[in-house]
Coordinates of C-alpha atoms (C1' of nucleotides) in Angstrom, one line a residue:
Chain A
X1 CA -60.0 116.2 89.8
X2 CA -62.0 114.7 92.7
X3 CA -65.6 114.1 92.2
X4 CA -67.3 116.8 95.0
X5 CA -65.2 119.5 94.7
X6 CA -65.9 119.5 90.9
X7 CA -69.3 119.4 91.4
X8 CA -68.9 122.2 94.1
X9 CA -67.0 124.0 91.4
X10 CA -69.9 123.1 88.9
X11 CA -72.1 124.8 90.9
X12 CA -70.7 128.2 91.7
X13 CA -72.6 130.6 89.0
X14 CA -69.7 130.7 87.3
X15 CA -69.8 127.4 86.0
X16 CA -73.7 126.6 86.9
X17 CA -74.9 127.3 83.2
X18 CA -72.3 126.7 80.2
X19 CA -72.5 123.0 78.5
X20 CA -71.2 119.9 80.1
X21 CA -68.8 118.8 77.4
X22 CA -67.6 122.0 77.7
X23 CA -67.3 122.1 82.3
X24 CA -65.6 118.6 82.1
X25 CA -63.3 119.8 79.6
X26 CA -62.6 122.7 81.4
X27 CA -62.2 120.8 84.6
X28 CA -60.0 118.2 82.9
X29 CA -56.5 120.3 83.7
X30 CA -58.1 121.8 86.9
X31 CA -57.1 120.9 89.5
X32 CA -58.1 121.4 93.8
X33 CA -55.3 122.5 96.3
X34 CA -55.6 124.0 100.1
X35 CA -53.0 126.0 101.8
X36 CA -52.3 127.1 104.5
X37 CA -52.5 131.3 105.9
X38 CA -49.9 134.2 104.9
X39 CA -48.5 131.8 101.8
X40 CA -49.0 133.4 97.9
X41 CA -50.3 132.3 95.7
X42 CA -49.4 134.4 92.6
X43 CA -47.0 137.5 92.2
X44 CA -48.5 141.1 90.1
X45 CA -46.8 140.9 86.6
X46 CA -46.2 137.2 86.1
X47 CA -48.1 136.0 83.0
X48 CA -52.2 134.6 84.6
X49 CA -51.2 131.2 83.4
X50 CA -54.3 130.0 85.7
X51 CA -58.2 131.2 86.6
X52 CA -58.5 130.8 90.6
X53 CA -61.5 130.5 92.4
X54 CA -61.6 130.8 96.4
X55 CA -63.7 127.8 97.5
X56 CA -63.0 128.6 101.5
X57 CA -60.5 130.7 103.3
X58 CA -60.4 134.1 102.5
X59 CA -56.7 135.7 100.1
X60 CA -55.6 139.2 100.4
X61 CA -55.1 140.9 97.2
X62 CA -52.3 143.6 97.7
X63 CA -49.4 145.2 95.3
X64 CA -46.2 146.4 95.6
X65 CA -44.4 149.3 93.9
X66 CA -40.4 150.7 95.0
X67 CA -40.2 149.5 98.4
X68 CA -43.9 149.9 99.0
X69 CA -47.2 147.7 99.6
X70 CA -50.3 147.8 99.5
X71 CA -53.1 146.2 99.8
X72 CA -55.8 146.7 97.0
X73 CA -58.8 144.2 98.2
X74 CA -59.7 141.1 99.5
X75 CA -61.7 138.2 98.0
X76 CA -63.8 136.1 99.5
X77 CA -65.9 132.0 99.2
X78 CA -67.0 131.9 96.7
X79 CA -65.3 134.6 94.0
X80 CA -62.4 133.9 91.6
X81 CA -59.8 136.8 91.5
X82 CA -58.4 137.8 88.5
X83 CA -60.4 136.7 85.9
X84 CA -59.5 139.9 84.1
X85 CA -56.1 138.9 83.4
X86 CA -56.7 135.5 82.3
X87 CA -59.5 136.2 79.9
X88 CA -57.7 139.1 77.9
X89 CA -54.4 136.8 78.6
X90 CA -52.4 140.2 80.4
X91 CA -49.9 140.2 83.0
X92 CA -51.7 140.4 86.8
X93 CA -51.5 143.4 88.3
X94 CA -51.8 142.9 92.3
X95 CA -50.1 139.4 93.9
X96 CA -52.1 137.3 96.3
X97 CA -51.6 135.5 99.4
X98 CA -54.3 133.8 101.8
X99 CA -55.0 135.1 104.5
X100 CA -56.8 132.1 105.9
X101 CA -56.3 129.0 105.7
X102 CA -58.2 128.6 101.7
X103 CA -58.8 125.6 99.7
X104 CA -58.7 127.4 96.0
X105 CA -59.0 125.7 92.6
X106 CA -56.7 126.7 89.6
X107 CA -58.6 126.5 86.7
X108 CA -56.0 126.5 83.1
X109 CA -56.4 130.1 81.2
X110 CA -55.7 128.9 78.3
X111 CA -59.2 126.6 78.7
X112 CA -60.8 129.7 79.7
X113 CA -60.3 131.6 77.0
X114 CA -61.2 128.3 74.5
X115 CA -63.9 127.9 75.9
X116 CA -65.9 130.9 76.7
X117 CA -64.9 132.2 72.7
X118 CA -67.5 129.2 72.2
X119 CA -69.6 128.6 75.0
X120 CA -72.2 131.7 74.8
X121 CA -73.3 130.8 78.3
X122 CA -70.4 131.2 80.0
X123 CA -69.3 134.8 78.4
X124 CA -72.5 135.6 79.9
X125 CA -71.5 133.9 83.4
X126 CA -67.4 135.2 82.6
X127 CA -69.6 139.3 81.9
X128 CA -71.2 138.7 85.3
X129 CA -68.3 137.8 87.1
X130 CA -66.5 140.6 86.6
X131 CA -68.5 143.3 86.3
X132 CA -69.4 141.9 90.4
X133 CA -66.0 141.9 90.7
X134 CA -65.9 145.7 88.8
X135 CA -68.2 146.5 91.5
X136 CA -66.3 144.8 94.6
X137 CA -62.8 146.9 93.8
X138 CA -65.0 150.5 93.3
X139 CA -66.5 150.2 96.3
X140 CA -63.6 148.9 98.2
X141 CA -61.9 152.3 97.1
X142 CA -64.9 154.0 97.7
X143 CA -64.9 152.9 101.1
X144 CA -61.2 153.4 101.5
X145 CA -61.6 157.2 99.9
X146 CA -64.3 158.5 101.3
X147 CA -63.7 157.1 105.6
X148 CA -61.1 158.0 107.7
X149 CA -60.4 154.6 109.2
X150 CA -62.1 154.7 112.9
X151 CA -65.3 154.6 109.9
X152 CA -64.1 152.1 108.3
X153 CA -64.6 150.4 111.5
X154 CA -67.3 151.6 113.5
X155 CA -69.0 149.6 109.3
X156 CA -67.2 146.6 109.2
X157 CA -68.6 146.3 112.7
X158 CA -72.0 147.1 111.9
X159 CA -71.8 144.2 109.3
X160 CA -70.4 142.1 111.2
X161 CA -74.0 142.6 113.7
X162 CA -75.8 141.9 110.8
X163 CA -74.1 139.2 109.2
X164 CA -74.3 137.7 113.2
X165 CA -78.2 138.7 113.8
X166 CA -76.0 139.6 117.4
X167 CA -75.1 143.0 119.1
X168 CA -72.8 140.4 120.3
X169 CA -70.0 138.6 118.6
X170 CA -66.2 137.6 118.4
X171 CA -63.7 138.7 115.8
X172 CA -63.6 136.7 112.5
X173 CA -60.0 136.9 112.6
X174 CA -56.7 138.3 114.5
X175 CA -56.8 142.0 114.8
X176 CA -53.8 142.2 112.6
X177 CA -54.9 140.7 110.0
X178 CA -58.4 143.0 110.7
X179 CA -56.2 146.5 110.0
X180 CA -54.4 145.0 107.0
X181 CA -57.9 143.9 105.4
X182 CA -59.2 148.0 106.5
X183 CA -56.8 149.2 105.4
X184 CA -54.1 150.8 108.8
X185 CA -51.5 150.0 110.6
X186 CA -52.5 147.5 113.6
X187 CA -51.1 150.1 116.4
X188 CA -54.5 152.4 114.7
X189 CA -56.8 149.4 114.7
X190 CA -55.9 149.3 118.6
X191 CA -57.0 153.4 118.9
X192 CA -59.7 153.3 116.8
X193 CA -61.4 150.2 119.2
X194 CA -60.5 153.2 122.1
X195 CA -62.3 156.4 120.2
X196 CA -65.5 154.0 119.3
X197 CA -65.8 153.6 122.8
X198 CA -67.9 156.5 122.9
X199 CA -70.4 154.8 120.4
X200 CA -71.5 151.9 122.3
X201 CA -68.2 150.0 122.1
X202 CA -67.4 147.4 124.0
X203 CA -64.5 145.3 123.7
X204 CA -63.1 142.2 125.3
X205 CA -59.6 140.6 123.3
X206 CA -61.5 139.8 120.0
X207 CA -64.6 139.4 121.6
X208 CA -67.2 142.8 120.2
X209 CA -70.0 144.1 122.1
X210 CA -72.2 147.2 120.9
X211 CA -74.4 148.9 123.2
X212 CA -75.9 151.3 121.9
X213 CA -76.9 150.1 117.8
X214 CA -78.1 153.5 116.8
X215 CA -75.5 155.3 118.3
X216 CA -72.7 153.3 116.4
X217 CA -75.4 153.6 113.2
X218 CA -75.8 157.2 113.4
X219 CA -71.6 157.7 113.1
X220 CA -71.0 155.1 110.9
X221 CA -73.5 156.2 108.3
X222 CA -73.4 153.1 106.5
X223 CA -74.3 153.3 102.7
X224 CA -75.4 149.8 100.3
X225 CA -73.3 151.4 97.6
X226 CA -69.9 151.0 99.9
X227 CA -71.2 148.5 102.4
X228 CA -73.4 145.5 100.6
X229 CA -70.9 143.5 98.6
X230 CA -73.6 142.0 96.8
X231 CA -75.2 144.1 94.9
Chain B
X1 CA -79.1 158.9 65.1
X2 CA -77.0 160.2 61.4
X3 CA -75.0 158.3 59.4
X4 CA -71.2 159.4 60.3
X5 CA -72.1 158.3 64.1
X6 CA -73.3 155.1 63.5
X7 CA -70.2 154.2 61.3
X8 CA -68.3 156.0 64.0
X9 CA -69.3 153.6 67.3
X10 CA -69.4 150.4 64.7
X11 CA -65.7 151.2 64.3
X12 CA -65.2 150.8 68.0
X13 CA -63.9 147.5 69.4
X14 CA -67.1 147.4 72.1
X15 CA -69.2 146.6 68.4
X16 CA -67.0 145.9 65.0
X17 CA -67.7 141.8 65.4
X18 CA -71.0 142.2 66.1
X19 CA -74.4 140.9 64.3
X20 CA -75.4 144.1 62.4
X21 CA -79.5 143.2 62.4
X22 CA -78.0 143.6 66.6
X23 CA -76.6 146.8 66.0
X24 CA -79.0 148.3 64.2
X25 CA -80.9 147.9 66.8
X26 CA -78.6 148.7 69.1
X27 CA -79.0 152.0 68.1
X28 CA -82.4 152.7 67.3
X29 CA -83.2 154.2 70.4
X30 CA -79.1 155.8 71.2
X31 CA -78.1 158.4 70.2
X32 CA -75.0 161.1 71.1
X33 CA -74.6 164.4 72.3
X34 CA -72.3 166.8 72.9
X35 CA -72.1 167.7 76.3
X36 CA -69.4 171.3 76.8
X37 CA -67.9 171.6 80.6
X38 CA -68.4 170.4 84.0
X39 CA -71.8 169.2 83.4
X40 CA -73.6 166.6 85.4
X41 CA -74.2 163.1 83.0
X42 CA -75.0 160.6 85.6
X43 CA -75.6 160.5 90.0
X44 CA -74.2 157.7 91.8
X45 CA -77.5 155.9 92.4
X46 CA -79.2 156.3 90.0
X47 CA -80.2 152.7 87.8
X48 CA -79.1 152.0 85.1
X49 CA -80.7 153.7 82.0
X50 CA -78.2 154.3 79.5
X51 CA -74.6 153.0 78.6
X52 CA -72.7 155.4 77.9
X53 CA -69.3 156.2 75.1
X54 CA -66.9 159.2 76.1
X55 CA -65.6 159.4 71.6
X56 CA -64.4 163.2 72.8
X57 CA -63.2 164.4 75.6
X58 CA -63.4 163.4 78.6
X59 CA -64.9 162.4 82.1
X60 CA -64.3 162.8 85.1
X61 CA -65.9 159.7 87.0
X62 CA -66.7 160.3 91.0
X63 CA -68.0 159.2 94.0
X64 CA -69.2 161.3 97.8
X65 CA -70.5 160.2 100.8
X66 CA -71.5 162.1 104.0
X67 CA -70.6 165.8 102.3
X68 CA -67.4 164.8 101.3
X69 CA -66.0 164.0 97.5
X70 CA -63.8 161.9 96.1
X71 CA -62.3 161.7 92.4
X72 CA -62.9 158.0 90.6
X73 CA -61.0 157.7 87.6
X74 CA -61.4 159.6 84.0
X75 CA -62.7 158.0 81.4
X76 CA -61.1 159.2 77.7
X77 CA -62.1 157.9 74.0
X78 CA -62.6 155.8 73.9
X79 CA -64.1 153.9 75.8
X80 CA -67.4 153.0 78.1
X81 CA -68.5 153.8 81.6
X82 CA -70.4 152.3 84.2
X83 CA -70.6 149.8 81.4
X84 CA -71.2 147.5 84.4
X85 CA -74.2 148.6 86.6
X86 CA -75.5 147.5 82.6
X87 CA -74.9 144.4 82.5
X88 CA -75.8 143.9 86.4
X89 CA -79.3 146.1 86.0
X90 CA -77.4 147.5 88.9
X91 CA -77.4 150.9 90.5
X92 CA -74.7 153.3 89.4
X93 CA -71.7 153.0 92.1
X94 CA -70.0 156.5 90.7
X95 CA -71.2 159.4 89.7
X96 CA -70.0 161.2 86.3
X97 CA -69.4 164.9 84.8
X98 CA -67.6 166.5 82.2
X99 CA -63.9 167.0 82.0
X100 CA -63.8 169.2 78.8
X101 CA -66.2 169.6 75.6
X102 CA -66.8 165.8 75.7
X103 CA -69.1 164.0 72.4
X104 CA -70.7 161.0 74.2
X105 CA -73.1 157.8 73.3
X106 CA -75.7 156.9 74.5
X107 CA -77.3 153.6 74.4
X108 CA -80.0 152.1 76.7
X109 CA -78.7 150.0 78.5
X110 CA -82.2 147.0 78.8
X111 CA -81.2 147.0 75.1
X112 CA -76.9 146.3 75.3
X113 CA -78.4 143.5 77.7
X114 CA -81.2 141.8 75.5
X115 CA -78.3 142.0 72.5
X116 CA -75.7 140.6 74.4
X117 CA -78.0 137.6 75.2
X118 CA -78.0 136.6 72.2
X119 CA -75.4 137.3 70.2
X120 CA -72.0 135.8 71.1
X121 CA -69.6 138.5 69.3
X122 CA -70.5 140.8 71.3
X123 CA -70.9 139.0 74.6
X124 CA -66.9 138.8 74.7
X125 CA -66.8 142.4 72.8
X126 CA -68.1 143.2 76.2
X127 CA -65.7 141.1 78.2
X128 CA -63.1 141.8 76.6
X129 CA -64.0 145.7 77.4
X130 CA -64.9 144.9 81.1
X131 CA -62.1 143.6 82.0
X132 CA -59.9 146.2 80.3
X133 CA -62.4 148.8 82.8
X134 CA -61.3 146.6 85.5
X135 CA -58.0 146.6 84.8
X136 CA -58.0 150.6 84.6
X137 CA -58.9 151.1 88.4
X138 CA -57.1 148.7 89.5
X139 CA -53.7 150.5 87.5
X140 CA -55.8 154.3 89.1
X141 CA -56.3 152.7 92.2
X142 CA -52.4 151.9 92.5
X143 CA -51.5 155.1 91.5
X144 CA -52.8 156.3 94.1
X145 CA -51.8 153.8 97.4
X146 CA -48.8 153.6 96.4
X147 CA -47.2 157.0 95.7
X148 CA -47.5 160.0 97.0
X149 CA -48.5 163.2 95.6
X150 CA -45.4 164.8 93.6
X151 CA -44.4 161.1 92.2
X152 CA -48.1 160.9 90.9
X153 CA -47.0 164.7 89.0
X154 CA -43.8 163.6 88.1
X155 CA -45.4 160.2 86.1
X156 CA -47.9 162.4 84.4
X157 CA -45.3 164.1 83.4
X158 CA -43.3 161.5 81.7
X159 CA -46.5 160.1 80.3
X160 CA -47.0 163.4 78.5
X161 CA -43.2 163.6 77.4
X162 CA -43.7 160.3 75.8
X163 CA -47.7 161.1 74.2
X164 CA -46.3 164.5 72.5
X165 CA -43.0 163.2 71.6
X166 CA -41.2 166.0 73.2
X167 CA -39.7 167.4 75.9
X168 CA -41.4 170.9 76.1
X169 CA -45.1 170.2 75.7
X170 CA -48.3 172.2 77.2
X171 CA -49.9 170.9 79.5
X172 CA -53.9 170.2 77.7
X173 CA -56.0 171.1 80.5
X174 CA -56.4 174.0 83.1
X175 CA -54.4 173.1 86.7
X176 CA -57.5 173.0 88.9
X177 CA -58.1 170.3 86.5
X178 CA -55.1 168.7 86.1
X179 CA -54.6 168.6 90.3
X180 CA -58.8 166.8 90.7
X181 CA -57.0 165.0 87.9
X182 CA -54.5 163.6 89.8
X183 CA -56.1 163.6 93.8
X184 CA -55.0 166.2 94.7
X185 CA -55.5 169.5 95.9
X186 CA -54.9 173.2 94.1
X187 CA -52.3 174.6 95.6
X188 CA -51.0 171.1 96.0
X189 CA -50.1 171.0 92.1
X190 CA -48.7 174.3 93.0
X191 CA -46.2 173.1 95.1
X192 CA -45.6 170.2 94.0
X193 CA -44.4 171.8 90.7
X194 CA -42.3 173.6 92.4
X195 CA -41.5 170.1 94.6
X196 CA -40.2 168.9 90.6
X197 CA -37.5 171.7 89.9
X198 CA -34.7 169.8 91.4
X199 CA -35.2 166.6 89.5
X200 CA -35.3 169.9 86.4
X201 CA -38.8 170.6 85.1
X202 CA -39.4 174.3 84.2
X203 CA -42.6 175.4 85.1
X204 CA -43.3 178.6 82.4
X205 CA -47.6 179.5 82.6
X206 CA -49.2 175.9 81.8
X207 CA -45.7 175.3 79.4
X208 CA -43.7 172.5 79.9
X209 CA -39.7 171.8 79.3
X210 CA -38.3 168.1 81.1
X211 CA -34.8 169.9 81.9
X212 CA -33.0 166.5 82.3
X213 CA -35.3 163.0 81.2
X214 CA -32.8 160.7 83.5
X215 CA -33.1 162.8 86.5
X216 CA -36.5 163.0 86.3
X217 CA -37.5 158.8 85.2
X218 CA -35.2 157.9 87.9
X219 CA -37.5 159.4 90.5
X220 CA -40.7 159.3 89.1
X221 CA -40.1 155.1 88.0
X222 CA -42.6 154.6 86.2
X223 CA -44.0 150.5 86.1
X224 CA -46.3 149.5 83.2
X225 CA -48.2 147.3 84.9
X226 CA -49.6 151.9 87.0
X227 CA -48.7 153.7 84.1
X228 CA -49.4 151.5 81.0
X229 CA -53.4 152.2 80.1
X230 CA -53.3 150.0 76.7
X231 CA -52.9 146.6 78.4
Chain C
dA1 C1' -44.9 125.2 133.6
dG2 C1' -42.1 127.6 131.9
dA3 C1' -39.8 129.5 127.9
dA4 C1' -39.7 132.1 123.3
dA5 C1' -41.8 133.5 120.3
dT6 C1' -45.8 136.4 118.6
dT7 C1' -49.3 139.7 119.2
dA8 C1' -51.8 143.6 121.6
dT9 C1' -51.3 148.2 123.5
dT10 C1' -50.0 152.9 124.3
dG11 C1' -47.1 156.7 123.3
dA12 C1' -44.0 160.5 121.4
dT13 C1' -42.8 161.8 116.9
dA14 C1' -43.3 162.2 112.3
dC15 C1' -44.7 163.5 107.5
dA16 C1' -47.9 164.0 103.6
dG17 C1' -51.7 166.5 102.0
dA18 C1' -55.8 169.4 103.7
dT19 C1' -57.3 173.5 104.4
dC20 C1' -57.9 178.5 105.7
dA21 C1' -56.0 183.0 104.4
dA22 C1' -54.5 186.5 101.6
dG23 C1' -52.1 188.0 97.6
dC24 C1' -50.8 187.7 93.1
dA25 C1' -51.4 187.0 87.2
dT26 C1' -55.1 186.2 83.8
dC27 C1' -58.1 186.6 80.8
dC28 C1' -62.4 188.5 79.4
dC29 C1' -65.9 191.7 78.5
dG30 C1' -68.2 196.3 78.8
Chain D
dC1 C1' -58.5 200.9 79.0
dG2 C1' -60.6 199.3 83.9
dG3 C1' -62.7 196.7 86.8
dG4 C1' -64.1 192.4 87.6
dA5 C1' -64.1 187.3 88.3
dT6 C1' -61.6 183.5 87.7
dG7 C1' -57.4 181.2 88.7
dC8 C1' -52.2 180.5 90.8
dT9 C1' -49.6 180.5 94.0
dT10 C1' -47.9 181.2 99.2
dG11 C1' -47.2 180.6 104.0
dA12 C1' -50.0 179.3 108.7
dT13 C1' -51.9 175.9 110.7
dC14 C1' -54.8 171.1 111.4
dT15 C1' -56.2 166.6 110.5
dG16 C1' -55.2 161.7 109.9
dT17 C1' -52.2 158.3 109.8
dA18 C1' -47.3 155.9 110.2
dT19 C1' -43.8 154.9 112.4
dC20 C1' -40.8 154.4 116.6
dA21 C1' -40.3 152.2 120.8
dA22 C1' -41.2 150.4 124.5
dT23 C1' -43.9 147.5 127.1
dA24 C1' -47.9 144.3 128.7
dA25 C1' -50.6 140.1 127.0
dT26 C1' -51.0 135.7 124.8
dT27 C1' -50.2 132.4 122.1
dT28 C1' -47.3 128.0 121.1
dC29 C1' -43.9 125.1 121.5
dT30 C1' -40.6 121.9 124.4

DNA sequence: AGAAATTATTGATACAGATCAAGCATCCCG
DNA sequence: CGGGATGCTTGATCTGTATCAATAATTTCT
């Protein structure tokens, strides 16, 4: 693997504290790959050959049953996915595909298991990362089960507002992908944007203007136990 | 803590391999308590004082927002809950209450964090347990998002059939609790039982008879990536 | 620039499930 | 035993969202 990639991975919390020999061993059979949007990365029920680390872009975790399909979570940099399957050596529960152009590191699961058994700093970092993944999926499930699609969109816009620090901003993805991300159809997203007009949201193409932040916040009722991705 | 309890906890995978000194230290401030049904154990947003271990009975993990409430998962013996919050020392994302009479061990989170940092066997066991919890919640989310309530009930009955090894069995909980467990209202559960009659399910009070296992299985389409709690 | 493909919007309809309301069954206890 | 509480069933209605269909807007390609 290229040295600059190696350093980039070394700086991730998950790998930052481990012994250097072990890190080099872990990197030996690892590699980084670029993927275009909408490329399937893994299929549910496959054995966990590689631990995946999203370095840039974003990845959709989804699942299918009986001809139906549903999006389960979105992974953004810098974060891993299928860590749970990797450490337990059990088949993936979800499939994964890129949402946008993405750079992803692939680390052999076998090496992860071998090294985490002997490197306690690495084991501790895995505990943190797994706990973080667990909490993310719980928050996502709460967002989906407790809120209507209109409320989910309102909270999404508030998060974007906070992220950019601006009352006007552009959507970072196509509306159809945003719809999927928010767990609704694109038809419904269209109607939802209309539905937020009374709360001071103005939409022109993919440009958003929040005319009345107070109104929107009062409607959205953001909550750190759902919307704060950092804790 | 009583010696027999202590041995019972020691036999759990999570604590089986750790150093004995560390185990005794962990037990020093721990205790086991019996709770009647429907008792609140923890409230979301509280700091994670104790790691909880369900020794018998069952516990409902639920969450509320803006006056709405939803059940997120059910914890059955022998398994932990709020391990993720405990190890990261972050507030609970979910509330918990007993569904039935339950025996629960309470272990100070602070001690868990202190000991897992030095005991690598314990750290590894925590990784396994966290990965298991993660996979459980993913399966639960798939069950809820991909299936209708009728299909969820059908698969539940098949699991009970398998568990008892008998085509006739009694429901192990009240129908209203079963409804909550399956993520529906009790009115809907009533209708769902009616809806499964054409697939060979006969209901008398809380006694279930599966007249045609093939028909029911063909309808339910059970899938290990959703219904197998052990992997 | 023009044609073709993709994405976005809008309206009409369908469906799963929640909620509300009323009646029925079952259990518990004095 | 009788009466009250609790749980269960059934029907009617309402809501949120998906689906289907048609058109409009935008992007991509040649």
